[in-house]
mmCIF file of C-alpha atoms in Angstrom:
data_model
loop_
_atom_site.group_PDB
_atom_site.id
_atom_site.type_symbol
_atom_site.label_atom_id
_atom_site.label_comp_id
_atom_site.label_asym_id
_atom_site.label_seq_id
_atom_site.Cartn_x
_atom_site.Cartn_y
_atom_site.Cartn_z
ATOM 1 C CA GLY A 1 69.361 86.251 -21.129
ATOM 2 C CA GLU A 2 70.036 83.230 -18.955
ATOM 3 C CA SER A 3 73.674 82.266 -18.579
ATOM 4 C CA VAL A 4 74.186 78.502 -18.560
ATOM 5 C CA GLY A 5 77.551 77.019 -17.811
ATOM 6 C CA LEU A 6 80.139 79.702 -17.130
ATOM 7 C CA HIS A 7 82.998 77.207 -16.872
ATOM 8 C CA LEU A 8 82.208 74.783 -19.655
ATOM 9 C CA PRO A 9 84.647 73.512 -22.247
ATOM 10 C CA THR A 10 84.391 75.814 -25.238
ATOM 11 C CA LEU A 11 84.661 75.144 -28.942
ATOM 12 C CA SER A 12 85.031 78.063 -31.323
ATOM 13 C CA VAL A 13 84.481 77.518 -35.038
ATOM 14 C CA GLN A 14 84.316 79.722 -38.092
ATOM 15 C CA GLU A 15 80.920 80.121 -39.718
ATOM 16 C CA GLY A 16 80.594 77.581 -42.506
ATOM 17 C CA ASP A 17 83.088 75.137 -41.021
ATOM 18 C CA ASN A 18 82.103 71.767 -39.571
ATOM 19 C CA SER A 19 81.925 71.343 -35.786
ATOM 20 C CA ILE A 20 82.650 68.224 -33.789
ATOM 21 C CA ILE A 21 81.575 68.041 -30.170
ATOM 22 C CA ASN A 22 82.746 65.070 -28.143
ATOM 23 C CA CYS A 23 81.359 63.305 -25.112
ATOM 24 C CA ALA A 24 82.664 60.440 -23.010
ATOM 25 C CA TYR A 25 80.033 58.423 -21.171
ATOM 26 C CA SER A 26 80.575 56.256 -18.148
ATOM 27 C CA ASN A 27 77.901 53.571 -18.004
ATOM 28 C CA SER A 28 78.600 50.582 -20.241
ATOM 29 C CA ALA A 29 74.970 49.528 -19.670
ATOM 30 C CA SER A 30 73.628 52.650 -21.370
ATOM 31 C CA ASP A 31 71.720 51.779 -24.501
ATOM 32 C CA TYR A 32 70.304 55.114 -25.586
ATOM 33 C CA PHE A 33 72.068 58.402 -26.190
ATOM 34 C CA ILE A 34 70.796 61.870 -26.982
ATOM 35 C CA TRP A 35 72.245 65.239 -27.877
ATOM 36 C CA TYR A 36 70.557 68.400 -26.620
ATOM 37 C CA LYS A 37 71.133 72.033 -27.513
ATOM 38 C CA GLN A 38 70.575 74.711 -24.874
ATOM 39 C CA GLU A 39 70.469 78.355 -25.887
ATOM 40 C CA SER A 40 70.712 81.172 -23.399
ATOM 41 C CA GLY A 41 67.450 81.626 -21.536
ATOM 42 C CA LYS A 42 65.898 78.427 -22.856
ATOM 43 C CA GLY A 43 65.524 74.828 -21.827
ATOM 44 C CA PRO A 44 67.381 71.999 -23.599
ATOM 45 C CA GLN A 45 66.158 71.192 -27.104
ATOM 46 C CA PHE A 46 66.323 67.654 -28.499
ATOM 47 C CA ILE A 47 68.656 67.409 -31.516
ATOM 48 C CA ILE A 48 69.256 63.770 -32.355
ATOM 49 C CA ASP A 49 69.396 60.389 -30.673
ATOM 50 C CA ILE A 50 71.013 57.012 -31.266
ATOM 51 C CA ARG A 51 70.576 53.529 -29.857
ATOM 52 C CA SER A 52 73.436 51.296 -28.841
ATOM 53 C CA ASN A 53 72.836 48.896 -31.739
ATOM 54 C CA MET A 54 73.876 51.648 -34.153
ATOM 55 C CA ASP A 55 77.171 53.459 -34.622
ATOM 56 C CA LYS A 56 76.013 56.349 -36.777
ATOM 57 C CA ARG A 57 72.856 58.316 -37.348
ATOM 58 C CA GLN A 58 72.279 61.339 -39.526
ATOM 59 C CA GLY A 59 69.816 64.175 -39.265
ATOM 60 C CA GLN A 60 69.532 67.525 -40.935
ATOM 61 C CA ARG A 61 73.085 68.960 -40.865
ATOM 62 C CA VAL A 62 73.886 66.814 -37.821
ATOM 63 C CA THR A 63 75.449 63.384 -37.427
ATOM 64 C CA VAL A 64 75.901 61.425 -34.221
ATOM 65 C CA LEU A 65 78.634 58.802 -33.947
ATOM 66 C CA LEU A 66 78.756 56.198 -31.204
ATOM 67 C CA ASN A 67 81.839 54.165 -30.293
ATOM 68 C CA LYS A 68 80.819 51.693 -27.618
ATOM 69 C CA THR A 69 84.306 50.209 -27.358
ATOM 70 C CA VAL A 70 85.718 53.385 -25.877
ATOM 71 C CA LYS A 71 82.384 54.751 -24.614
ATOM 72 C CA HIS A 72 82.562 57.835 -26.793
ATOM 73 C CA LEU A 73 79.835 59.859 -28.462
ATOM 74 C CA SER A 74 80.265 62.728 -30.896
ATOM 75 C CA LEU A 75 78.021 65.267 -32.572
ATOM 76 C CA GLN A 76 79.031 66.633 -35.941
ATOM 77 C CA ILE A 77 77.400 69.801 -37.237
ATOM 78 C CA ALA A 78 77.914 70.561 -40.910
ATOM 79 C CA ALA A 79 78.282 74.117 -42.203
ATOM 80 C CA THR A 80 78.005 75.634 -38.739
ATOM 81 C CA GLN A 81 75.845 78.748 -38.551
ATOM 82 C CA PRO A 82 75.653 81.562 -35.967
ATOM 83 C CA GLY A 83 72.339 80.115 -34.796
ATOM 84 C CA ASP A 84 74.183 76.970 -33.735
ATOM 85 C CA SER A 85 75.905 78.898 -30.939
ATOM 86 C CA ALA A 86 74.712 77.269 -27.715
ATOM 87 C CA VAL A 87 75.668 74.790 -25.012
ATOM 88 C CA TYR A 88 75.467 71.171 -26.192
ATOM 89 C CA PHE A 89 74.820 68.287 -23.811
ATOM 90 C CA CYS A 90 75.055 64.583 -24.370
ATOM 91 C CA ALA A 91 72.792 62.380 -22.273
ATOM 92 C CA GLU A 92 72.683 58.629 -21.736
ATOM 93 C CA ARG A 93 70.134 56.212 -20.414
ATOM 94 C CA ALA A 94 70.319 52.551 -19.470
ATOM 95 C CA SER A 95 67.505 50.230 -20.487
ATOM 96 C CA GLY A 96 64.136 50.315 -18.786
ATOM 97 C CA ASN A 97 62.544 53.241 -17.051
ATOM 98 C CA THR A 98 65.812 54.751 -15.862
ATOM 99 C CA PRO A 99 66.360 58.513 -15.877
ATOM 100 C CA LEU A 100 68.510 60.397 -18.325
ATOM 101 C CA VAL A 101 72.032 61.208 -17.157
ATOM 102 C CA PHE A 102 73.359 64.404 -18.704
ATOM 103 C CA GLY A 103 76.998 65.211 -19.355
ATOM 104 C CA LYS A 104 78.542 68.521 -18.350
ATOM 105 C CA GLY A 105 78.161 70.214 -21.720
ATOM 106 C CA THR A 106 80.248 72.059 -24.296
ATOM 107 C CA ARG A 107 79.761 75.672 -25.313
ATOM 108 C CA LEU A 108 79.902 76.151 -29.075
ATOM 109 C CA SER A 109 80.738 79.655 -30.294
ATOM 110 C CA VAL A 110 80.412 80.412 -33.989
ATOM 111 C CA ILE A 111 82.611 83.186 -35.333
ATOM 112 C CA ALA A 112 80.981 85.095 -38.184
ATOM 113 C CA GLU B 1 58.462 77.645 -28.621
ATOM 114 C CA THR B 2 57.843 74.334 -26.860
ATOM 115 C CA GLY B 3 54.495 75.216 -25.345
ATOM 116 C CA VAL B 4 55.871 74.506 -21.877
ATOM 117 C CA THR B 5 55.901 77.483 -19.532
ATOM 118 C CA GLN B 6 57.381 77.920 -16.070
ATOM 119 C CA SER B 7 56.892 80.471 -13.353
ATOM 120 C CA PRO B 8 58.403 82.452 -11.883
ATOM 121 C CA THR B 9 61.373 83.192 -14.123
ATOM 122 C CA HIS B 10 63.622 84.156 -11.238
ATOM 123 C CA LEU B 11 63.251 83.742 -7.494
ATOM 124 C CA ILE B 12 65.353 84.621 -4.462
ATOM 125 C CA LYS B 13 64.807 82.792 -1.179
ATOM 126 C CA THR B 14 66.541 82.567 2.172
ATOM 127 C CA ARG B 15 68.041 79.394 3.590
ATOM 128 C CA GLY B 16 65.439 77.403 5.520
ATOM 129 C CA GLN B 17 62.483 78.754 3.560
ATOM 130 C CA GLN B 18 60.152 76.767 1.326
ATOM 131 C CA VAL B 19 59.561 77.349 -2.382
ATOM 132 C CA THR B 20 57.008 76.252 -4.980
ATOM 133 C CA LEU B 21 57.852 76.325 -8.670
ATOM 134 C CA ARG B 22 55.225 75.877 -11.349
ATOM 135 C CA CYS B 23 55.109 74.328 -14.790
ATOM 136 C CA SER B 24 52.377 74.329 -17.388
ATOM 137 C CA SER B 25 52.573 71.662 -20.074
ATOM 138 C CA GLN B 26 50.889 71.381 -23.432
ATOM 139 C CA SER B 27 47.412 69.905 -23.388
ATOM 140 C CA GLY B 28 47.632 66.132 -23.615
ATOM 141 C CA HIS B 29 51.139 65.894 -22.141
ATOM 142 C CA ASN B 30 50.455 63.598 -19.205
ATOM 143 C CA THR B 31 54.086 62.945 -18.254
ATOM 144 C CA VAL B 32 56.199 65.647 -16.659
ATOM 145 C CA SER B 33 59.757 65.476 -15.376
ATOM 146 C CA TRP B 34 61.665 67.952 -13.239
ATOM 147 C CA TYR B 35 65.396 68.601 -13.430
ATOM 148 C CA GLN B 36 67.890 70.652 -11.430
ATOM 149 C CA GLN B 37 70.667 72.336 -13.400
ATOM 150 C CA ALA B 38 73.492 73.842 -11.372
ATOM 151 C CA LEU B 39 75.685 76.443 -13.035
ATOM 152 C CA GLY B 40 78.161 74.782 -15.376
ATOM 153 C CA GLN B 41 76.487 71.392 -15.126
ATOM 154 C CA GLY B 42 74.033 69.333 -17.094
ATOM 155 C CA PRO B 43 70.474 68.873 -15.825
ATOM 156 C CA GLN B 44 69.986 66.305 -13.063
ATOM 157 C CA PHE B 45 66.774 64.290 -12.910
ATOM 158 C CA ILE B 46 64.702 64.984 -9.782
ATOM 159 C CA PHE B 47 61.495 63.038 -10.436
ATOM 160 C CA GLN B 48 58.810 62.236 -12.964
ATOM 161 C CA TYR B 49 55.018 62.297 -12.707
ATOM 162 C CA TYR B 50 52.597 60.334 -14.848
ATOM 163 C CA ARG B 51 48.841 60.803 -14.495
ATOM 164 C CA GLU B 52 49.308 62.674 -11.225
ATOM 165 C CA GLU B 53 51.491 60.050 -9.555
ATOM 166 C CA GLU B 54 55.246 59.984 -9.078
ATOM 167 C CA ASN B 55 56.702 57.120 -11.123
ATOM 168 C CA GLY B 56 60.440 57.729 -10.998
ATOM 169 C CA ARG B 57 62.865 59.603 -8.782
ATOM 170 C CA GLY B 58 66.498 60.612 -8.921
ATOM 171 C CA ASN B 59 68.952 61.006 -6.077
ATOM 172 C CA PHE B 60 67.199 63.874 -4.292
ATOM 173 C CA PRO B 61 66.057 63.994 -0.641
ATOM 174 C CA PRO B 62 62.376 63.890 0.390
ATOM 175 C CA ARG B 63 62.308 67.645 0.926
ATOM 176 C CA PHE B 64 61.966 67.794 -2.862
ATOM 177 C CA SER B 65 58.374 66.909 -3.664
ATOM 178 C CA GLY B 66 55.951 67.450 -6.474
ATOM 179 C CA LEU B 67 52.371 67.510 -7.624
ATOM 180 C CA GLN B 68 50.758 67.059 -11.005
ATOM 181 C CA PHE B 69 47.241 68.284 -11.732
ATOM 182 C CA PRO B 70 44.572 67.129 -14.232
ATOM 183 C CA ASN B 71 44.941 70.362 -16.200
ATOM 184 C CA TYR B 72 48.531 69.402 -17.225
ATOM 185 C CA SER B 73 50.145 71.764 -14.751
ATOM 186 C CA SER B 74 52.595 70.655 -12.095
ATOM 187 C CA GLU B 75 54.549 71.930 -9.117
ATOM 188 C CA LEU B 76 57.955 71.338 -7.608
ATOM 189 C CA ASN B 77 58.149 72.044 -3.876
ATOM 190 C CA VAL B 78 61.389 72.325 -1.954
ATOM 191 C CA ASN B 79 61.358 72.581 1.844
ATOM 192 C CA ALA B 80 64.130 73.726 4.163
ATOM 193 C CA LEU B 81 66.098 75.383 1.381
ATOM 194 C CA GLU B 82 69.866 75.046 1.402
ATOM 195 C CA LEU B 83 72.451 77.193 -0.354
ATOM 196 C CA ASP B 84 73.256 74.306 -2.719
ATOM 197 C CA ASP B 85 69.658 74.334 -3.959
ATOM 198 C CA SER B 86 70.541 77.432 -5.983
ATOM 199 C CA ALA B 87 70.117 76.314 -9.573
ATOM 200 C CA LEU B 88 67.998 76.469 -12.706
ATOM 201 C CA TYR B 89 64.962 74.211 -12.339
ATOM 202 C CA LEU B 90 63.571 72.779 -15.548
ATOM 203 C CA CYS B 91 60.391 70.904 -16.249
ATOM 204 C CA ALA B 92 59.887 68.781 -19.343
ATOM 205 C CA SER B 93 56.725 67.192 -20.650
ATOM 206 C CA ARG B 94 55.782 64.689 -23.315
ATOM 207 C CA GLU B 95 52.617 63.272 -24.784
ATOM 208 C CA PRO B 96 51.489 59.653 -24.776
ATOM 209 C CA GLY B 97 53.235 57.654 -27.469
ATOM 210 C CA GLN B 98 56.053 60.153 -27.838
ATOM 211 C CA HIS B 99 59.469 58.656 -27.329
ATOM 212 C CA VAL B 100 60.423 58.890 -23.693
ATOM 213 C CA ASP B 101 63.298 61.238 -24.355
ATOM 214 C CA GLU B 102 61.653 63.498 -26.933
ATOM 215 C CA GLN B 103 60.591 65.806 -24.175
ATOM 216 C CA TYR B 104 59.694 69.448 -24.438
ATOM 217 C CA PHE B 105 61.555 71.562 -21.900
ATOM 218 C CA GLY B 106 60.360 74.820 -20.401
ATOM 219 C CA PRO B 107 62.704 77.814 -20.058
ATOM 220 C CA GLY B 108 63.335 77.118 -16.389
ATOM 221 C CA THR B 109 63.120 78.964 -13.092
ATOM 222 C CA ARG B 110 66.352 80.395 -11.704
ATOM 223 C CA LEU B 111 66.325 79.906 -7.914
ATOM 224 C CA THR B 112 68.865 81.690 -5.761
ATOM 225 C CA VAL B 113 69.135 80.760 -2.085
ATOM 226 C CA THR B 114 70.958 83.240 0.158
#
């Protein structure tokens, strides 16, 4: 399959444990943030998003936390499963019709 | 499956050549964006097309150009290829009314320039 990101930061977690993936963003004008999951050989898949007027948003097994003071975004995955193994990207966008700016990504490896 | 397909899957070109990459979106998806993803990096926005016209562009030179067709297919053309153009090229589409960032990505085309 496709190999994406040979030199990415890596996070290894035991199956069933919770995972926390962190992201620092640079643009204080960004008002919209998204997490994507990219599996080998596939394009990025939307996971969850959050607007700058919120500090927490929950989805199915995932939670995104936003700390605008320190420009930090995190993705928490509960009860991590082998199918969660992938590269995770955060992306930010300023207001208006501005393009998404992706972070470098983190490779999550789940140990069965 | 996202319903977005890209062709070819892999491609090898020589520096200075031209290349055309293709994307087929789901029916009704009238907005398509193209991204370049270098190894170990996140995708970088190249440009976006809406109803067959370019309506947004990232920091890429004019030798990167595109076309969008009425049948929801699109092309990315790159002229005068350089070694640094080696990357995974992704297209993403969305339907009217869908949130701008709830895009459906294709699997990408891996371009290698030698």
